């Protein structure tokens, strides 16, 4: 059943994001995800799903805030980097601290970012669903989003 489920989800195209946060020592953490959803407009709330064993989840839970960086169509290298587990990933991308709560903003790779405060979390199987109340949104460009489906990256098709 697990492989059938993976095949089902691979056939569902979605946008690509990198969720970021800071550890208690100020060290940046982050990981690629495609499990992102808008929950509510009032109050603005997002949900993200992170692996239970993720060090990013551990840092996020301790600090209570995170940022969702929505990647643009030319940010495939960043998506792959943040899904690789490379411990030096933040030395390989441009990022900046948010003006208030949240995690690193990927300034060259994200077309938009949402800084969130953890509202609550719920563990389900291998993952934890994190609900975050959005307190700041930053739009960096009008670039097309990076998409992922059928186990490959793509960009939004141009419509003539």
C-alpha positions as protocol buffer text, in pm:
chain_id: "A"
residue {
  index: 1
  type: UNK
  ca { x: 0 y: 0 z: 0 }
}
residue {
  index: 2
  type: UNK
  ca { x: 286 y: 241 z: 78 }
}
residue {
  index: 3
  type: UNK
  ca { x: 424 y: 228 z: -277 }
}
residue {
  index: 4
  type: UNK
  ca { x: 76 y: 269 z: -424 }
}
residue {
  index: 5
  type: UNK
  ca { x: 22 y: 575 z: -206 }
}
residue {
  index: 6
  type: UNK
  ca { x: 359 y: 722 z: -309 }
}
residue {
  index: 7
  type: UNK
  ca { x: 262 y: 671 z: -673 }
}
residue {
  index: 8
  type: UNK
  ca { x: -71 y: 842 z: -615 }
}
residue {
  index: 9
  type: UNK
  ca { x: 92 y: 1146 z: -452 }
}
residue {
  index: 10
  type: UNK
  ca { x: 363 y: 1163 z: -722 }
}
residue {
  index: 11
  type: UNK
  ca { x: 83 y: 1212 z: -974 }
}
residue {
  index: 12
  type: UNK
  ca { x: -44 y: 1519 z: -786 }
}
residue {
  index: 13
  type: UNK
  ca { x: 141 y: 1832 z: -905 }
}
residue {
  index: 14
  type: UNK
  ca { x: 205 y: 2098 z: -647 }
}
residue {
  index: 15
  type: UNK
  ca { x: 413 y: 2404 z: -575 }
}
residue {
  index: 16
  type: UNK
  ca { x: 752 y: 2378 z: -407 }
}
residue {
  index: 17
  type: UNK
  ca { x: 849 y: 2560 z: -90 }
}
residue {
  index: 18
  type: UNK
  ca { x: 1135 y: 2563 z: 157 }
}
residue {
  index: 19
  type: UNK
  ca { x: 1034 y: 2599 z: 520 }
}
residue {
  index: 20
  type: UNK
  ca { x: 1298 y: 2768 z: 732 }
}
residue {
  index: 21
  type: UNK
  ca { x: 1350 y: 2850 z: 1097 }
}
residue {
  index: 22
  type: UNK
  ca { x: 1626 y: 2928 z: 1343 }
}
residue {
  index: 23
  type: UNK
  ca { x: 1758 y: 2704 z: 1617 }
}
residue {
  index: 24
  type: UNK
  ca { x: 1784 y: 2835 z: 1971 }
}
residue {
  index: 25
  type: UNK
  ca { x: 2147 y: 2918 z: 1902 }
}
residue {
  index: 26
  type: UNK
  ca { x: 2050 y: 3124 z: 1595 }
}
residue {
  index: 27
  type: UNK
  ca { x: 2161 y: 2858 z: 1348 }
}
residue {
  index: 28
  type: UNK
  ca { x: 1941 y: 2845 z: 1034 }
}
residue {
  index: 29
  type: UNK
  ca { x: 1748 y: 2527 z: 952 }
}
residue {
  index: 30
  type: UNK
  ca { x: 1537 y: 2443 z: 648 }
}
residue {
  index: 31
  type: UNK
  ca { x: 1393 y: 2175 z: 425 }
}
residue {
  index: 32
  type: UNK
  ca { x: 1208 y: 2144 z: 95 }
}
residue {
  index: 33
  type: UNK
  ca { x: 843 y: 2052 z: 109 }
}
residue {
  index: 34
  type: UNK
  ca { x: 543 y: 2029 z: -113 }
}
residue {
  index: 35
  type: UNK
  ca { x: 295 y: 1965 z: 168 }
}
residue {
  index: 36
  type: UNK
  ca { x: 163 y: 2318 z: 210 }
}
residue {
  index: 37
  type: UNK
  ca { x: -191 y: 2439 z: 228 }
}
residue {
  index: 38
  type: UNK
  ca { x: -386 y: 2751 z: 307 }
}
residue {
  index: 39
  type: UNK
  ca { x: -617 y: 2677 z: 599 }
}
residue {
  index: 40
  type: UNK
  ca { x: -786 y: 3010 z: 665 }
}
residue {
  index: 41
  type: UNK
  ca { x: -787 y: 3365 z: 533 }
}
residue {
  index: 42
  type: UNK
  ca { x: -913 y: 3512 z: 861 }
}
residue {
  index: 43
  type: UNK
  ca { x: -692 y: 3469 z: 1051 }
}
residue {
  index: 44
  type: UNK
  ca { x: -441 y: 3392 z: 774 }
}
residue {
  index: 45
  type: UNK
  ca { x: -319 y: 3041 z: 852 }
}
residue {
  index: 46
  type: UNK
  ca { x: -101 y: 2792 z: 665 }
}
residue {
  index: 47
  type: UNK
  ca { x: -21 y: 2432 z: 733 }
}
residue {
  index: 48
  type: UNK
  ca { x: 301 y: 2252 z: 650 }
}
residue {
  index: 49
  type: UNK
  ca { x: 388 y: 1887 z: 699 }
}
residue {
  index: 50
  type: UNK
  ca { x: 738 y: 1793 z: 814 }
}
residue {
  index: 51
  type: UNK
  ca { x: 899 y: 1458 z: 889 }
}
residue {
  index: 52
  type: UNK
  ca { x: 877 y: 1372 z: 1259 }
}
residue {
  index: 53
  type: UNK
  ca { x: 1253 y: 1304 z: 1275 }
}
residue {
  index: 54
  type: UNK
  ca { x: 1351 y: 1629 z: 1102 }
}
residue {
  index: 55
  type: UNK
  ca { x: 1599 y: 1860 z: 1279 }
}
residue {
  index: 56
  type: UNK
  ca { x: 1415 y: 2147 z: 1110 }
}
residue {
  index: 57
  type: UNK
  ca { x: 1094 y: 2041 z: 1286 }
}
residue {
  index: 58
  type: UNK
  ca { x: 1280 y: 2020 z: 1615 }
}
residue {
  index: 59
  type: UNK
  ca { x: 1418 y: 2375 z: 1574 }
}
residue {
  index: 60
  type: UNK
  ca { x: 1077 y: 2505 z: 1460 }
}
residue {
  index: 61
  type: UNK
  ca { x: 902 y: 2353 z: 1762 }
}
residue {
  index: 62
  type: UNK
  ca { x: 1156 y: 2509 z: 2000 }
}
residue {
  index: 63
  type: UNK
  ca { x: 1147 y: 2861 z: 1853 }
}
residue {
  index: 64
  type: UNK
  ca { x: 775 y: 2866 z: 1770 }
}
residue {
  index: 65
  type: UNK
  ca { x: 811 y: 3042 z: 1435 }
}
residue {
  index: 66
  type: UNK
  ca { x: 901 y: 2964 z: 1075 }
}
residue {
  index: 67
  type: UNK
  ca { x: 897 y: 3101 z: 722 }
}
residue {
  index: 68
  type: UNK
  ca { x: 748 y: 2942 z: 412 }
}
residue {
  index: 69
  type: UNK
  ca { x: 960 y: 3041 z: 108 }
}
residue {
  index: 70
  type: UNK
  ca { x: 767 y: 2984 z: -216 }
}
residue {
  index: 71
  type: UNK
  ca { x: 1025 y: 2895 z: -480 }
}
residue {
  index: 72
  type: UNK
  ca { x: 1025 y: 3046 z: -828 }
}
residue {
  index: 73
  type: UNK
  ca { x: 1068 y: 2847 z: -1150 }
}
residue {
  index: 74
  type: UNK
  ca { x: 1447 y: 2893 z: -1164 }
}
residue {
  index: 75
  type: UNK
  ca { x: 1505 y: 2771 z: -806 }
}
residue {
  index: 76
  type: UNK
  ca { x: 1528 y: 2398 z: -874 }
}
residue {
  index: 77
  type: UNK
  ca { x: 1888 y: 2391 z: -739 }
}
residue {
  index: 78
  type: UNK
  ca { x: 1766 y: 2533 z: -407 }
}
residue {
  index: 79
  type: UNK
  ca { x: 1479 y: 2281 z: -393 }
}
residue {
  index: 80
  type: UNK
  ca { x: 1725 y: 1996 z: -448 }
}
residue {
  index: 81
  type: UNK
  ca { x: 1977 y: 2141 z: -201 }
}
residue {
  index: 82
  type: UNK
  ca { x: 1720 y: 2172 z: 78 }
}
residue {
  index: 83
  type: UNK
  ca { x: 1595 y: 1818 z: 18 }
}
residue {
  index: 84
  type: UNK
  ca { x: 1950 y: 1675 z: 21 }
}
residue {
  index: 85
  type: UNK
  ca { x: 2029 y: 1702 z: 391 }
}
residue {
  index: 86
  type: UNK
  ca { x: 2351 y: 1891 z: 311 }
}
residue {
  index: 87
  type: UNK
  ca { x: 2457 y: 2047 z: 644 }
}
residue {
  index: 88
  type: UNK
  ca { x: 2611 y: 2348 z: 463 }
}
residue {
  index: 89
  type: UNK
  ca { x: 2302 y: 2438 z: 262 }
}
residue {
  index: 90
  type: UNK
  ca { x: 2273 y: 2791 z: 404 }
}
residue {
  index: 91
  type: UNK
  ca { x: 2630 y: 2865 z: 292 }
}
residue {
  index: 92
  type: UNK
  ca { x: 2526 y: 2788 z: -66 }
}
residue {
  index: 93
  type: UNK
  ca { x: 2227 y: 3024 z: -97 }
}
residue {
  index: 94
  type: UNK
  ca { x: 2163 y: 3391 z: -34 }
}
residue {
  index: 95
  type: UNK
  ca { x: 1939 y: 3449 z: 267 }
}
residue {
  index: 96
  type: UNK
  ca { x: 1847 y: 3717 z: 515 }
}
residue {
  index: 97
  type: UNK
  ca { x: 1685 y: 3736 z: 856 }
}
residue {
  index: 98
  type: UNK
  ca { x: 1322 y: 3849 z: 868 }
}
residue {
  index: 99
  type: UNK
  ca { x: 1247 y: 4181 z: 1034 }
}
residue {
  index: 100
  type: UNK
  ca { x: 1058 y: 4004 z: 1314 }
}
residue {
  index: 101
  type: UNK
  ca { x: 965 y: 3641 z: 1380 }
}
residue {
  index: 102
  type: UNK
  ca { x: 1019 y: 3366 z: 1127 }
}
residue {
  index: 103
  type: UNK
  ca { x: 1305 y: 3190 z: 955 }
}
residue {
  index: 104
  type: UNK
  ca { x: 1556 y: 3279 z: 686 }
}
residue {
  index: 105
  type: UNK
  ca { x: 1422 y: 3434 z: 366 }
}
residue {
  index: 106
  type: UNK
  ca { x: 1575 y: 3279 z: 54 }
}
residue {
  index: 107
  type: UNK
  ca { x: 1621 y: 3609 z: -128 }
}
residue {
  index: 108
  type: UNK
  ca { x: 1737 y: 3474 z: -467 }
}
residue {
  index: 109
  type: UNK
  ca { x: 1519 y: 3163 z: -481 }
}
residue {
  index: 110
  type: UNK
  ca { x: 1180 y: 3258 z: -337 }
}
residue {
  index: 111
  type: UNK
  ca { x: 929 y: 3476 z: -520 }
}
residue {
  index: 112
  type: UNK
  ca { x: 737 y: 3519 z: -193 }
}
residue {
  index: 113
  type: UNK
  ca { x: 772 y: 3436 z: 174 }
}
residue {
  index: 114
  type: UNK
  ca { x: 529 y: 3407 z: 465 }
}
residue {
  index: 115
  type: UNK
  ca { x: 653 y: 3446 z: 823 }
}
residue {
  index: 116
  type: UNK
  ca { x: 445 y: 3240 z: 1064 }
}
residue {
  index: 117
  type: UNK
  ca { x: 401 y: 3178 z: 1435 }
}
residue {
  index: 118
  type: UNK
  ca { x: 319 y: 2819 z: 1534 }
}
residue {
  index: 119
  type: UNK
  ca { x: -45 y: 2792 z: 1639 }
}
residue {
  index: 120
  type: UNK
  ca { x: -47 y: 2418 z: 1704 }
}
residue {
  index: 121
  type: UNK
  ca { x: 97 y: 2088 z: 1581 }
}
residue {
  index: 122
  type: UNK
  ca { x: -45 y: 1741 z: 1527 }
}
residue {
  index: 123
  type: UNK
  ca { x: 152 y: 1421 z: 1466 }
}
residue {
  index: 124
  type: UNK
  ca { x: 15 y: 1181 z: 1206 }
}
residue {
  index: 125
  type: UNK
  ca { x: 225 y: 874 z: 1124 }
}
residue {
  index: 126
  type: UNK
  ca { x: 570 y: 976 z: 1001 }
}
residue {
  index: 127
  type: UNK
  ca { x: 493 y: 1348 z: 985 }
}
residue {
  index: 128
  type: UNK
  ca { x: 381 y: 1641 z: 1196 }
}
residue {
  index: 129
  type: UNK
  ca { x: 124 y: 1889 z: 1067 }
}
residue {
  index: 130
  type: UNK
  ca { x: 225 y: 2238 z: 1175 }
}
residue {
  index: 131
  type: UNK
  ca { x: -37 y: 2513 z: 1169 }
}
residue {
  index: 132
  type: UNK
  ca { x: 111 y: 2860 z: 1148 }
}
residue {
  index: 133
  type: UNK
  ca { x: -58 y: 3197 z: 1176 }
}
residue {
  index: 134
  type: UNK
  ca { x: 86 y: 3425 z: 910 }
}
residue {
  index: 135
  type: UNK
  ca { x: 201 y: 3760 z: 1044 }
}
residue {
  index: 136
  type: UNK
  ca { x: 409 y: 3894 z: 753 }
}
residue {
  index: 137
  type: UNK
  ca { x: 406 y: 3832 z: 377 }
}
residue {
  index: 138
  type: UNK
  ca { x: 688 y: 3945 z: 148 }
}
residue {
  index: 139
  type: UNK
  ca { x: 655 y: 3944 z: -232 }
}
residue {
  index: 140
  type: UNK
  ca { x: 994 y: 3951 z: -401 }
}
residue {
  index: 141
  type: UNK
  ca { x: 904 y: 3910 z: -768 }
}
residue {
  index: 142
  type: UNK
  ca { x: 631 y: 3817 z: -1011 }
}
residue {
  index: 143
  type: UNK
  ca { x: 824 y: 3507 z: -1118 }
}
residue {
  index: 144
  type: UNK
  ca { x: 640 y: 3190 z: -1204 }
}
residue {
  index: 145
  type: UNK
  ca { x: 627 y: 2925 z: -931 }
}
residue {
  index: 146
  type: UNK
  ca { x: 836 y: 2609 z: -928 }
}
residue {
  index: 147
  type: UNK
  ca { x: 614 y: 2301 z: -957 }
}
residue {
  index: 148
  type: UNK
  ca { x: 675 y: 1936 z: -871 }
}
residue {
  index: 149
  type: UNK
  ca { x: 485 y: 1632 z: -996 }
}
residue {
  index: 150
  type: UNK
  ca { x: 549 y: 1294 z: -1155 }
}
residue {
  index: 151
  type: UNK
  ca { x: 882 y: 1302 z: -967 }
}
residue {
  index: 152
  type: UNK
  ca { x: 1018 y: 1599 z: -1163 }
}
residue {
  index: 153
  type: UNK
  ca { x: 1033 y: 1977 z: -1146 }
}
residue {
  index: 154
  type: UNK
  ca { x: 862 y: 2206 z: -1396 }
}
residue {
  index: 155
  type: UNK
  ca { x: 743 y: 2563 z: -1434 }
}
residue {
  index: 156
  type: UNK
  ca { x: 399 y: 2700 z: -1501 }
}
residue {
  index: 157
  type: UNK
  ca { x: 322 y: 2664 z: -1872 }
}
residue {
  index: 158
  type: UNK
  ca { x: 319 y: 2983 z: -2079 }
}
residue {
  index: 159
  type: UNK
  ca { x: -27 y: 3059 z: -2214 }
}
residue {
  index: 160
  type: UNK
  ca { x: -37 y: 3251 z: -2538 }
}
